[in-house]
Amino acid sequence: MDLSTLLSESQALTAHLAPTDIPSIHLGLEQIEAQSRRLVSRQAAAPGDTGKASYLLAQAQVDTGTLANNIAALNTATTFAPLQPLHDTDVAGFLRHAHEQSIISTIEEGRRETLLEFKRVLDERVRRDWDARKRRIFEELGERTTLLSLEDRKRTIGQGTARSREGEIDKLQARMMAYDSTISSLNTSRLAGVAYPLLRNLMEQTNPASMTHQTYQFLASIVNEFPGLPSAEHLAAQVPGSSSAERKYSRAYLGDPNSAGAANLRTQITEGAQRSLEAQYWDVITRTIAARPQQAALGGDPSVAAHVKAYLNVKFYSQGSWEERLELIAGQPLWAKLFYLIRTGHIEECLQEALAHEKAIMVKERNFITYLKSWISSATRKLPRSERNLLQAAYNSHILHSPTTDPFKLALFKIIGKLDPARRAVPLVTATTEDWLWFQLAMLDEEENGGLRSLSEVLLGYGERHFEGATKGKKGMWARVLLICGQFERAVAALYENPDLQVDAVHFAIALAYYGLLRVPSKAESSDVDILSTTSSGQPALNFALLISRYIRQFIRIEPQVALQYVYCICLSSDQGPIGKEQVEIAWELTRRVILMAEAGGGWVDLVGGYRADGSRFTGVIERDLKLLKLDSSPDDFAEHILKRAARQSEREKRINEAIRLYHLAGEHETVVECLARALGDQISVPVGGGDDGEELANTAKEVLSHYERTNRASGKARDAVVKLVRIRDARVAKEHGIPDKALELMETTGIFPTENDNSLINKKAQQLRDYDEVIVRNLQIFLPLQMDILVELRNRRRASMDATAQHAIKNLVDKALALQKFATNIKYSMSPDVHTYLSRSVVDLMN
């Protein structure tokens, strides 16, 4: 076929597509280009704004001419061309160029994906940090509370939209109350010096199917609480001081991390977490068999090996065949069976099962039984170096890289020899998070590869998202992971980040502090917002005191005694040297806060004690628990660190009645009357005697004066000042109630003012002011106008009657007013000129 025939056939292919109303174009490429250029040349020129644009850009140091030339000279055709020209026959050069372009494309794609991932993670972290900080700010401002107030609860009754929320709060409150009783029992045991199964009792307050209950089990296994600890009902029978678990691990945990004690503790944490994971998986096996009994085909054999075989039937046997990756020995997946016996903690049963099939196993792996026996007989679950080298050789030669290797056989070799720990996952074996964690713990060796600390770094690198993600049912899993690897402070902080688990986070922290597994920061390293911080040595620390203070704030007013039980727990960290001393001081400060808040609620007497009607003293809750607050070294510690400081704080907050009672309990009788004098002096200028507060203060002052007169205490200027101030207050109240005669009588009984217009008497009264308390002198500019107002009011009442008796009474009033004016003139203490002016005008009014 020639070219002309091809041309005609190709034209015929598109002949039916050509529309009849549009003429065909019969032009060559050169002609089409020429026509296009002519069309462009006919277009109108663009507006002459080029000069203006260049001028504006030039002001911004932009050279438009140079940029235009560079753009015109830019040749994009060679952007992806090789730097060196390639000949058509240069295959090696072409491949090299293609390889380089692939690398560049991969780098660019990785850079773009990294940038997008960074932005996503940054946005998520900013959002989470903002939500956390907003929540903490609300907590600090007191706007967010876990429990509804009584008023809120009353408002929600009968409202359908609030019933579900109220139900949730009732459940939370019930759980908090159950926890409260456990903490109270803990402190009772601490006072008695006996061990207390804290975690066991905390578990009893949670749902057995919940993540919280399981996490308590993990911690109980780590600290070995279950063995040897009596139940709560047998605590009373223990001998004081026997087998106390308080701060049992503090020296190893808080000391040198490279010491033998710290290494032993990390080993204990590893073994305890393993035991808990094994018990948990055995529960999974029994529940799986119970859920699918026909497929499990357990039969009448109650042995552990039979249960594992039944579980394998459910998991790997389907439609008459086993999972293809499993290697069958003696007609069963023996490697998987041996693995799950170890996985559930039945080591001896594993050896028995292996010995029962010894001949079959030796056909596949001649020395496996020897390795298994040696591993089981070792207390540290380690093979001797010679056997491990042989196991390593077999592992490398025909197990690791063989595509047909049973994954459970691979896992068994790795666990027994602790081989290749960096290869952390095995197909089928590490299918779940718990399986994966157990596998990592089973291969740990504190003497090699960093042990538990190295695993912690790996897990922290994975982060919360890797273990929890967006799955609602896995909330709390990250905290459990941190707990397993010994990151106790971070575990509590992770729990606290979840609003539904904050109550549990507080009690986890108490349990950790009780066993000495909680590191607290110094004041310099702690924050008032974040509970988790890092010490100068790079170790995590939990602000335990801040956690407790936030928790008790919800019920500190209505349940101050319960709040105190939690405050006592802060002193568990008192053995941390200077930091421990700071914790004790924080506990004292919180104790004072509880007392002050209880004063407002009226329950403070139960806390600090008081005096009976017969004058005898009775103790409060705090005095009975001084040992828990580290205040039992001296009889004066309670008064010095708690009562006196709480009294001073009450006085600063103008809660005078509470301050006086606290000073009185502390035995500061002189301070009581001084405080009374200052308070009465401050209230003397308030209308109606200060209202109810003033009345209560006056009654308190009278009671104190009566008591101190009987016991002959606190005699001196301050007590005399209180007597005078009480009378002046009563006089002011009498005047405001329209009884000026009584008011004048009370004012004159104070002995401060002259009652006769006698210059010598007036001078004597002025000189006596030097012997009065400062509060009397400071308030003279209030007392003098008050006395003058009483005289004026009496003068106005007697003016209506002009008989001889009235005239004589008026003359006496005028003499007293003149004496008062002269007294004010003779006072050497500075007074406002307005006072002198007022007194002078009042005298003029009296004389007219």
PDB file of C-alpha atoms in Angstrom, residues 83-194:
ATOM      1  CA  LEU A  83      22.648  18.523  32.107  1.00  0.00           C
ATOM      2  CA  GLN A  84      24.884  16.765  29.642  1.00  0.00           C
ATOM      3  CA  PRO A  85      23.456  15.933  26.204  1.00  0.00           C
ATOM      4  CA  LEU A  86      22.687  12.249  25.778  1.00  0.00           C
ATOM      5  CA  HIS A  87      23.230  10.405  22.565  1.00  0.00           C
ATOM      6  CA  ASP A  88      20.565   8.045  21.355  1.00  0.00           C
ATOM      7  CA  THR A  89      22.880   5.101  21.923  1.00  0.00           C
ATOM      8  CA  ASP A  90      23.923   6.141  25.480  1.00  0.00           C
ATOM      9  CA  VAL A  91      21.790   3.614  27.369  1.00  0.00           C
ATOM     10  CA  ALA A  92      23.795   3.947  30.614  1.00  0.00           C
ATOM     11  CA  GLY A  93      23.439   7.724  30.566  1.00  0.00           C
ATOM     12  CA  PHE A  94      19.703   7.458  29.926  1.00  0.00           C
ATOM     13  CA  LEU A  95      19.253   5.056  32.825  1.00  0.00           C
ATOM     14  CA  ARG A  96      21.360   7.258  35.060  1.00  0.00           C
ATOM     15  CA  HIS A  97      19.273  10.305  34.160  1.00  0.00           C
ATOM     16  CA  ALA A  98      16.041   8.376  34.728  1.00  0.00           C
ATOM     17  CA  HIS A  99      17.358   7.182  38.093  1.00  0.00           C
ATOM     18  CA  GLU A 100      18.260  10.723  39.116  1.00  0.00           C
ATOM     19  CA  GLN A 101      14.857  12.009  38.055  1.00  0.00           C
ATOM     20  CA  SER A 102      13.180   9.239  40.073  1.00  0.00           C
ATOM     21  CA  ILE A 103      15.212  10.165  43.135  1.00  0.00           C
ATOM     22  CA  ILE A 104      14.358  13.857  42.704  1.00  0.00           C
ATOM     23  CA  SER A 105      10.671  13.038  42.272  1.00  0.00           C
ATOM     24  CA  THR A 106      10.702  10.791  45.324  1.00  0.00           C
ATOM     25  CA  ILE A 107      12.396  13.476  47.410  1.00  0.00           C
ATOM     26  CA  GLU A 108       9.900  16.084  46.260  1.00  0.00           C
ATOM     27  CA  GLU A 109       6.963  13.794  46.944  1.00  0.00           C
ATOM     28  CA  GLY A 110       8.358  12.953  50.387  1.00  0.00           C
ATOM     29  CA  ARG A 111       8.916  16.618  51.124  1.00  0.00           C
ATOM     30  CA  ARG A 112       5.358  17.482  50.145  1.00  0.00           C
ATOM     31  CA  GLU A 113       3.891  14.626  52.206  1.00  0.00           C
ATOM     32  CA  THR A 114       6.091  15.565  55.166  1.00  0.00           C
ATOM     33  CA  LEU A 115       4.935  19.174  54.942  1.00  0.00           C
ATOM     34  CA  LEU A 116       1.285  18.156  54.800  1.00  0.00           C
ATOM     35  CA  GLU A 117       1.746  15.756  57.731  1.00  0.00           C
ATOM     36  CA  PHE A 118       3.564  18.446  59.709  1.00  0.00           C
ATOM     37  CA  LYS A 119       0.739  20.910  59.141  1.00  0.00           C
ATOM     38  CA  ARG A 120      -1.847  18.303  60.117  1.00  0.00           C
ATOM     39  CA  VAL A 121       0.000  17.306  63.290  1.00  0.00           C
ATOM     40  CA  LEU A 122       0.643  20.957  64.153  1.00  0.00           C
ATOM     41  CA  ASP A 123      -3.026  21.863  63.727  1.00  0.00           C
ATOM     42  CA  GLU A 124      -4.060  18.868  65.838  1.00  0.00           C
ATOM     43  CA  ARG A 125      -1.532  19.652  68.547  1.00  0.00           C
ATOM     44  CA  VAL A 126      -2.524  23.328  68.652  1.00  0.00           C
ATOM     45  CA  ARG A 127      -6.173  22.357  68.926  1.00  0.00           C
ATOM     46  CA  ARG A 128      -5.479  19.836  71.696  1.00  0.00           C
ATOM     47  CA  ASP A 129      -3.229  22.243  73.586  1.00  0.00           C
ATOM     48  CA  TRP A 130      -5.824  24.977  73.307  1.00  0.00           C
ATOM     49  CA  ASP A 131      -8.600  22.688  74.530  1.00  0.00           C
ATOM     50  CA  ALA A 132      -6.433  21.526  77.427  1.00  0.00           C
ATOM     51  CA  ARG A 133      -5.399  25.028  78.424  1.00  0.00           C
ATOM     52  CA  LYS A 134      -8.948  26.319  78.108  1.00  0.00           C
ATOM     53  CA  ARG A 135     -10.155  23.507  80.337  1.00  0.00           C
ATOM     54  CA  ARG A 136      -7.440  24.226  82.900  1.00  0.00           C
ATOM     55  CA  ILE A 137      -8.214  27.944  82.871  1.00  0.00           C
ATOM     56  CA  PHE A 138     -11.868  27.180  83.527  1.00  0.00           C
ATOM     57  CA  GLU A 139     -10.804  24.915  86.377  1.00  0.00           C
ATOM     58  CA  GLU A 140      -8.632  27.649  87.876  1.00  0.00           C
ATOM     59  CA  LEU A 141     -11.464  30.170  87.607  1.00  0.00           C
ATOM     60  CA  GLY A 142     -13.827  27.734  89.220  1.00  0.00           C
ATOM     61  CA  GLU A 143     -16.232  27.829  86.267  1.00  0.00           C
ATOM     62  CA  ARG A 144     -15.944  24.122  85.572  1.00  0.00           C
ATOM     63  CA  THR A 145     -17.031  21.708  88.281  1.00  0.00           C
ATOM     64  CA  THR A 146     -17.660  18.013  88.159  1.00  0.00           C
ATOM     65  CA  LEU A 147     -20.606  18.075  90.515  1.00  0.00           C
ATOM     66  CA  LEU A 148     -23.701  20.218  90.144  1.00  0.00           C
ATOM     67  CA  SER A 149     -24.411  22.643  92.940  1.00  0.00           C
ATOM     68  CA  LEU A 150     -27.570  22.164  94.928  1.00  0.00           C
ATOM     69  CA  GLU A 151     -29.203  25.054  93.070  1.00  0.00           C
ATOM     70  CA  ASP A 152     -28.321  23.527  89.710  1.00  0.00           C
ATOM     71  CA  ARG A 153     -29.657  20.154  90.804  1.00  0.00           C
ATOM     72  CA  LYS A 154     -32.938  21.779  91.852  1.00  0.00           C
ATOM     73  CA  ARG A 155     -33.213  23.518  88.519  1.00  0.00           C
ATOM     74  CA  THR A 156     -32.607  20.312  86.567  1.00  0.00           C
ATOM     75  CA  ILE A 157     -35.355  18.362  88.299  1.00  0.00           C
ATOM     76  CA  GLY A 158     -38.229  17.986  85.877  1.00  0.00           C
ATOM     77  CA  GLN A 159     -36.194  19.058  82.853  1.00  0.00           C
ATOM     78  CA  GLY A 160     -35.886  16.253  80.327  1.00  0.00           C
ATOM     79  CA  THR A 161     -32.801  17.693  78.649  1.00  0.00           C
ATOM     80  CA  ALA A 162     -30.870  17.705  81.907  1.00  0.00           C
ATOM     81  CA  ARG A 163     -31.875  14.306  83.253  1.00  0.00           C
ATOM     82  CA  SER A 164     -29.226  12.342  81.391  1.00  0.00           C
ATOM     83  CA  ARG A 165     -26.532  14.753  82.519  1.00  0.00           C
ATOM     84  CA  GLU A 166     -27.785  14.574  86.083  1.00  0.00           C
ATOM     85  CA  GLY A 167     -27.717  10.783  85.905  1.00  0.00           C
ATOM     86  CA  GLU A 168     -24.116  10.835  84.776  1.00  0.00           C
ATOM     87  CA  ILE A 169     -23.215  13.196  87.601  1.00  0.00           C
ATOM     88  CA  ASP A 170     -24.992  10.980  90.130  1.00  0.00           C
ATOM     89  CA  LYS A 171     -22.949   8.000  88.942  1.00  0.00           C
ATOM     90  CA  LEU A 172     -19.751  10.005  89.138  1.00  0.00           C
ATOM     91  CA  GLN A 173     -20.635  11.267  92.591  1.00  0.00           C
ATOM     92  CA  ALA A 174     -21.371   7.719  93.775  1.00  0.00           C
ATOM     93  CA  ARG A 175     -18.003   6.551  92.458  1.00  0.00           C
ATOM     94  CA  MET A 176     -16.229   9.472  94.121  1.00  0.00           C
ATOM     95  CA  MET A 177     -17.892   8.664  97.425  1.00  0.00           C
ATOM     96  CA  ALA A 178     -16.798   5.031  97.110  1.00  0.00           C
ATOM     97  CA  TYR A 179     -13.252   6.195  96.432  1.00  0.00           C
ATOM     98  CA  ASP A 180     -13.481   8.529  99.449  1.00  0.00           C
ATOM     99  CA  SER A 181     -14.078   5.637 101.828  1.00  0.00           C
ATOM    100  CA  THR A 182     -11.086   3.789 100.381  1.00  0.00           C
ATOM    101  CA  ILE A 183      -8.778   6.769 100.888  1.00  0.00           C
ATOM    102  CA  SER A 184     -10.039   7.198 104.462  1.00  0.00           C
ATOM    103  CA  SER A 185      -9.288   3.525 105.154  1.00  0.00           C
ATOM    104  CA  LEU A 186      -5.846   3.984 103.643  1.00  0.00           C
ATOM    105  CA  ASN A 187      -5.039   6.837 106.024  1.00  0.00           C
ATOM    106  CA  THR A 188      -6.362   4.862 108.960  1.00  0.00           C
ATOM    107  CA  SER A 189      -3.923   2.072 108.078  1.00  0.00           C
ATOM    108  CA  ARG A 190      -1.099   4.586 107.687  1.00  0.00           C
ATOM    109  CA  LEU A 191      -1.778   5.890 111.189  1.00  0.00           C
ATOM    110  CA  ALA A 192      -1.692   2.332 112.491  1.00  0.00           C
ATOM    111  CA  GLY A 193       1.487   1.566 110.542  1.00  0.00           C
ATOM    112  CA  VAL A 194       0.063  -1.458 108.716  1.00  0.00           C
TER     113      VAL A 194
END
